[in-house]
Short mmCIF file of C-alpha atoms in Angstrom, two decimals:
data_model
loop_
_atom_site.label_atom_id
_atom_site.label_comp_id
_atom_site.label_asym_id
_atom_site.label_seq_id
_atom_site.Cartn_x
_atom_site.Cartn_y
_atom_site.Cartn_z
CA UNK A 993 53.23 88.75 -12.40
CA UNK A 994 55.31 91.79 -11.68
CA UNK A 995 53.05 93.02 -8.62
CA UNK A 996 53.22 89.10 -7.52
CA UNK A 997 56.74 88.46 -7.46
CA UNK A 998 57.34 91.99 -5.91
CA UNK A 999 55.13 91.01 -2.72
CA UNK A 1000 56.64 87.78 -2.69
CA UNK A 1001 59.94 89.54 -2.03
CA UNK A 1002 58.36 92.36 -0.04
CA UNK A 1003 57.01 88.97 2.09
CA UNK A 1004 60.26 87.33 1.96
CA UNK A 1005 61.97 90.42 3.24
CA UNK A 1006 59.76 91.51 6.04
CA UNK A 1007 60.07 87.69 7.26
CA UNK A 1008 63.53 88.22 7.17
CA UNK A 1009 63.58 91.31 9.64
CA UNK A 1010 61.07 89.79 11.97
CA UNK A 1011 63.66 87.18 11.83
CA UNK A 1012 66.79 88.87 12.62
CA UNK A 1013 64.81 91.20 15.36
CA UNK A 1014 63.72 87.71 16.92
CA UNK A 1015 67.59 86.45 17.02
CA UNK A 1016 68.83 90.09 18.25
CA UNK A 1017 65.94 90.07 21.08
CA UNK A 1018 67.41 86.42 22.06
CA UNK A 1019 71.01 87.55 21.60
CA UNK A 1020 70.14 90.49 23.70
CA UNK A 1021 68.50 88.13 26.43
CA UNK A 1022 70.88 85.75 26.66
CA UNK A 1023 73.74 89.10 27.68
CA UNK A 1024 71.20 90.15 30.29
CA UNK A 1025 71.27 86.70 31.73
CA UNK A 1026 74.92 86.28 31.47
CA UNK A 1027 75.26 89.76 33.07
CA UNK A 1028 72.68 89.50 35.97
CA UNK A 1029 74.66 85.75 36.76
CA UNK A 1030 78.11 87.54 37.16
CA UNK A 1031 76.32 90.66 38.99
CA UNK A 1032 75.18 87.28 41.39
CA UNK A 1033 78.08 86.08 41.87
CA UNK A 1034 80.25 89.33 42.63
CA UNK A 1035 77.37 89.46 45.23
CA UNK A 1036 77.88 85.59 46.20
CA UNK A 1037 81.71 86.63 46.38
CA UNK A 1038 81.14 89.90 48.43
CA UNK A 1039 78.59 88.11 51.26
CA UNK A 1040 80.69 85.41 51.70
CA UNK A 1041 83.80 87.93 52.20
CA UNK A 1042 81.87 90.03 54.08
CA UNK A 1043 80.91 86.72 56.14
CA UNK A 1044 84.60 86.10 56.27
CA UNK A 1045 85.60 89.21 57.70
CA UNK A 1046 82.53 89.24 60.40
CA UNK A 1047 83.59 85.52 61.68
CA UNK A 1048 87.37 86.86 62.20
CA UNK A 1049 86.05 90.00 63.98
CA UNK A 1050 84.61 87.39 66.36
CA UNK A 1051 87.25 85.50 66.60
CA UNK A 1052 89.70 88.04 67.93
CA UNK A 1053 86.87 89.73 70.37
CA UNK A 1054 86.67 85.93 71.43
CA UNK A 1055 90.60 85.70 71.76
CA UNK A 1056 90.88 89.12 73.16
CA UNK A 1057 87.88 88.05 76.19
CA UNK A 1058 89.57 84.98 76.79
CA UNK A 1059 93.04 86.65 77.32
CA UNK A 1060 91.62 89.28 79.66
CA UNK A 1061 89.42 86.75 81.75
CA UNK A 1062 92.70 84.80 82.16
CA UNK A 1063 93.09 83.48 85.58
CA UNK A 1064 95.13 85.81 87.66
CA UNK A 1065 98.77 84.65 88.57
CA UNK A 1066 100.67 85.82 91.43
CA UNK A 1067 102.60 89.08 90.64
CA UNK A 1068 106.08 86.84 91.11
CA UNK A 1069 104.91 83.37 89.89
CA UNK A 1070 107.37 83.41 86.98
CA UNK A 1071 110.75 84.55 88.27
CA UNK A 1072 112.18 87.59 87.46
CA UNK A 1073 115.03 87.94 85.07
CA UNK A 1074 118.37 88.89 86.03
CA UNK A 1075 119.29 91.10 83.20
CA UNK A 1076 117.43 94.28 82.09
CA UNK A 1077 115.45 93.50 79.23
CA UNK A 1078 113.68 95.51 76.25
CA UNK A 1079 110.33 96.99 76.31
CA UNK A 1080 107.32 94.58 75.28
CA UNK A 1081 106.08 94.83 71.61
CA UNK A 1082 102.33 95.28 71.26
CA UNK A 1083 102.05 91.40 70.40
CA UNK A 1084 104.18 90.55 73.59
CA UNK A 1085 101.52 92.69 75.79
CA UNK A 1086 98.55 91.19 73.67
CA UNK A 1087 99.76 87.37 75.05
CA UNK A 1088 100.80 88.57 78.01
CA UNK A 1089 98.83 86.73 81.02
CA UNK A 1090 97.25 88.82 83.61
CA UNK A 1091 98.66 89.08 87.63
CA UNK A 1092 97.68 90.29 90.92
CA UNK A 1093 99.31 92.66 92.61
CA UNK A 1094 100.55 92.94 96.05
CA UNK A 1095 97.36 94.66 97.28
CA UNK A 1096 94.72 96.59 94.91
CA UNK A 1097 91.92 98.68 96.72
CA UNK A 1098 88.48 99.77 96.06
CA UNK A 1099 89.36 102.38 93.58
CA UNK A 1100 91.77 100.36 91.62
CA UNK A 1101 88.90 97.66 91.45
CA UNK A 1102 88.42 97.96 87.37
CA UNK A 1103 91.90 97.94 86.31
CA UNK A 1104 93.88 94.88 85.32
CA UNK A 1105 97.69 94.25 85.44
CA UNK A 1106 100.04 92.59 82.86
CA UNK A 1107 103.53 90.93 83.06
CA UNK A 1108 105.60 90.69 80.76
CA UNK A 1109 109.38 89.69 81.93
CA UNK A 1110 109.94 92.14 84.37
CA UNK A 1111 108.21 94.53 83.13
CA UNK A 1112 104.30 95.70 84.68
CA UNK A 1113 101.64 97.54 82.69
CA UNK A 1114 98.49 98.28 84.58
CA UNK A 1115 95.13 99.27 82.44
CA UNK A 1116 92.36 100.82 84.05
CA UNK A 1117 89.92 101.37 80.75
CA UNK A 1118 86.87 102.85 82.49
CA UNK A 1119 88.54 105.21 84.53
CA UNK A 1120 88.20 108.70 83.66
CA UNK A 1121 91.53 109.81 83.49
CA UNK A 1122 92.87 113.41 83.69
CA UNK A 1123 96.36 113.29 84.00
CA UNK A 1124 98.94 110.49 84.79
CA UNK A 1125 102.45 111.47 87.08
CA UNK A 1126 105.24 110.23 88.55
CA UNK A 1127 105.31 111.66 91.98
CA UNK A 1128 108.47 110.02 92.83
CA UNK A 1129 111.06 107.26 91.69
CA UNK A 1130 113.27 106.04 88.74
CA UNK A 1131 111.91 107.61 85.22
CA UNK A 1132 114.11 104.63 83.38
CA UNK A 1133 111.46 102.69 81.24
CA UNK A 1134 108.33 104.29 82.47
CA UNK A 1135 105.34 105.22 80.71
CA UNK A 1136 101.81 106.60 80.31
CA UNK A 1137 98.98 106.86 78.42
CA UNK A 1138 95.36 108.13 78.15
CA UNK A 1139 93.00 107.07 75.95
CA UNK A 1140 91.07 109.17 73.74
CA UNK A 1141 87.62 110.31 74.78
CA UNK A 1142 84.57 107.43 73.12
CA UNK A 1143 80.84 107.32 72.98
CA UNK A 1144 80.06 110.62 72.50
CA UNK A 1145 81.78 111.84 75.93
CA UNK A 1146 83.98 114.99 75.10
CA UNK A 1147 86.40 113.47 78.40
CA UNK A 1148 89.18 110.40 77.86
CA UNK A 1149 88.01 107.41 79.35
CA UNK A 1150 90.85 104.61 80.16
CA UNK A 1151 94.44 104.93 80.92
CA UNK A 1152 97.42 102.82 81.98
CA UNK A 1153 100.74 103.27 83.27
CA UNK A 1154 103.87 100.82 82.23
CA UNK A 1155 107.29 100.65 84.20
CA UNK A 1156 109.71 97.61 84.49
CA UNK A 1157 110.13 96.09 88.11
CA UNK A 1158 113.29 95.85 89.43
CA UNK A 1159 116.13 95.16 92.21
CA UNK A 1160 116.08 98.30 94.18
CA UNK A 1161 113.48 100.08 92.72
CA UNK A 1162 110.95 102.59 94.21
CA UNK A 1163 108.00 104.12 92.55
CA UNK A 1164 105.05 106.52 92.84
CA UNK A 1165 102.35 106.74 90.13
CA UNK A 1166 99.65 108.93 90.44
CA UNK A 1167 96.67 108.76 88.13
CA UNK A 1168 93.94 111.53 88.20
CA UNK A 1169 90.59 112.07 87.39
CA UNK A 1170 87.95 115.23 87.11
CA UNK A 1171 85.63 116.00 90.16
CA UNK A 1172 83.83 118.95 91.74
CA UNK A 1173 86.42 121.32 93.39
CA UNK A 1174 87.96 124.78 93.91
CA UNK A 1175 88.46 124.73 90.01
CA UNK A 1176 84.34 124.05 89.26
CA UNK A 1177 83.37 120.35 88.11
CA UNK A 1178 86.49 119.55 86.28
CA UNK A 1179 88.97 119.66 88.99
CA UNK A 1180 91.70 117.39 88.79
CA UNK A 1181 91.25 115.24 91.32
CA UNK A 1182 93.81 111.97 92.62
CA UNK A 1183 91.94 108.83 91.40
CA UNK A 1184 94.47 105.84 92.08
CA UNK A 1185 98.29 105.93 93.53
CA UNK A 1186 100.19 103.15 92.05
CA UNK A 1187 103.33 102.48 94.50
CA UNK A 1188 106.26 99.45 93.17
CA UNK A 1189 109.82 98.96 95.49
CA UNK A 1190 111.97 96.31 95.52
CA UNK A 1191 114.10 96.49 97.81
CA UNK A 1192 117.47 94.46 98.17
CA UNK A 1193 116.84 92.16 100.70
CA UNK A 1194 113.45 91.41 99.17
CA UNK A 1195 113.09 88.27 97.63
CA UNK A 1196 109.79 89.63 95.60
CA UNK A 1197 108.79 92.94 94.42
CA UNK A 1198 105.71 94.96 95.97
CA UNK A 1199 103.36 96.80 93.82
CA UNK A 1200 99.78 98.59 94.62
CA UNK A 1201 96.92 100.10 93.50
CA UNK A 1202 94.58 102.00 95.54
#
């Protein structure tokens, strides 16, 4: 009777274990689930962000194409104001439309020119540039800049020039590139002259690139 009731509880107990190891296994299962369905959706969450960012990426390459294949206006189609006014902010220059200038020649044939009031910025981005100067004229608002070197090339490619156009002014802008010379292949070499006056019994400014 002894040995009977002893397996009945050795029985009773083993059943329990296989029991409780069956309900951990489940337990156990059921936290991998709920894990791997969170570690989904964090994924769900970070391809649709990712899908977020992408579209407005496209978007403002889309914006930024349409604003630079803008119809060309005349260089004085709006009027020019009377008053001096402040610099453009980079969002003023980012809707700013795009103009033609007085005359632009072969060498000046990739850049594109921006008006903002009264004030002019000209960006030729696949010029090599070398150096930017004012030969001659007033310094008051003018500026330059050259773009950092891209794709692997160890020379700046793109620059543009910025100067507000006024009564009375006169202006001189040369912009440079490298080219075989006296000083080996990287001679600075006169790319495009950039020339603005206004004179006083002008009724419209004159500004070229060649």
């Amino acid at each position: 009777m002894r040995l009977r009731f002893a397996w009945i509880a050795w029985t009773a107990a083993g059943m329990a274990g296989v029991l409780a190891a069956a309900a951990g296994t489940s337990g156990a299962q059921q936290d991998g689930a709920r894990s791997a369905a969170a570690t989904a959706s964090a994924q769900q969450d970070g391809a649709r962000s990712a899908a977020a960012t992408a579209s407005a990426q496209q978007d403002g390459a889309r914006s930024a194409a349409a604003t630079d294949a803008g119809e060309e206006r005349p260089l004085d189609a709006e009027p020019f104001p009377a008053e001096p006014s402040k610099q453009p902010t980079a969002a003023e220059w980012k809707a700013a439309p795009r103009v033609r200038l007085s005359r632009t020649g072969p060498a000046a044939a990739g850049c594109r020119a921006y008006r903002m009031r009264e004030w002019l910025r000209i960006r030729c981005p696949e010029l090599t540039v070398s150096a930017i100067s004012l030969l001659g004229g007033k310094t008051e608002g003018v500026a330059f800049w050259i773009d950092p070197p891209r794709g692997g090339s160890e020379l700046p490619r793109g620059g543009e020039v910025m100067f507000p156009i006024r009564r009375g002014d006169r202006r001189v802008i040369q912009i440079l590139t490298f080219g075989p010379g006296y000083d080996g292949p990287f001679t600075l070499l006169p790319a495009i002259v950039v020339q603005e006056q206004w004179l006083d019994d002008e009724p419209a400014p004159t500004v070229t690139a060649s």
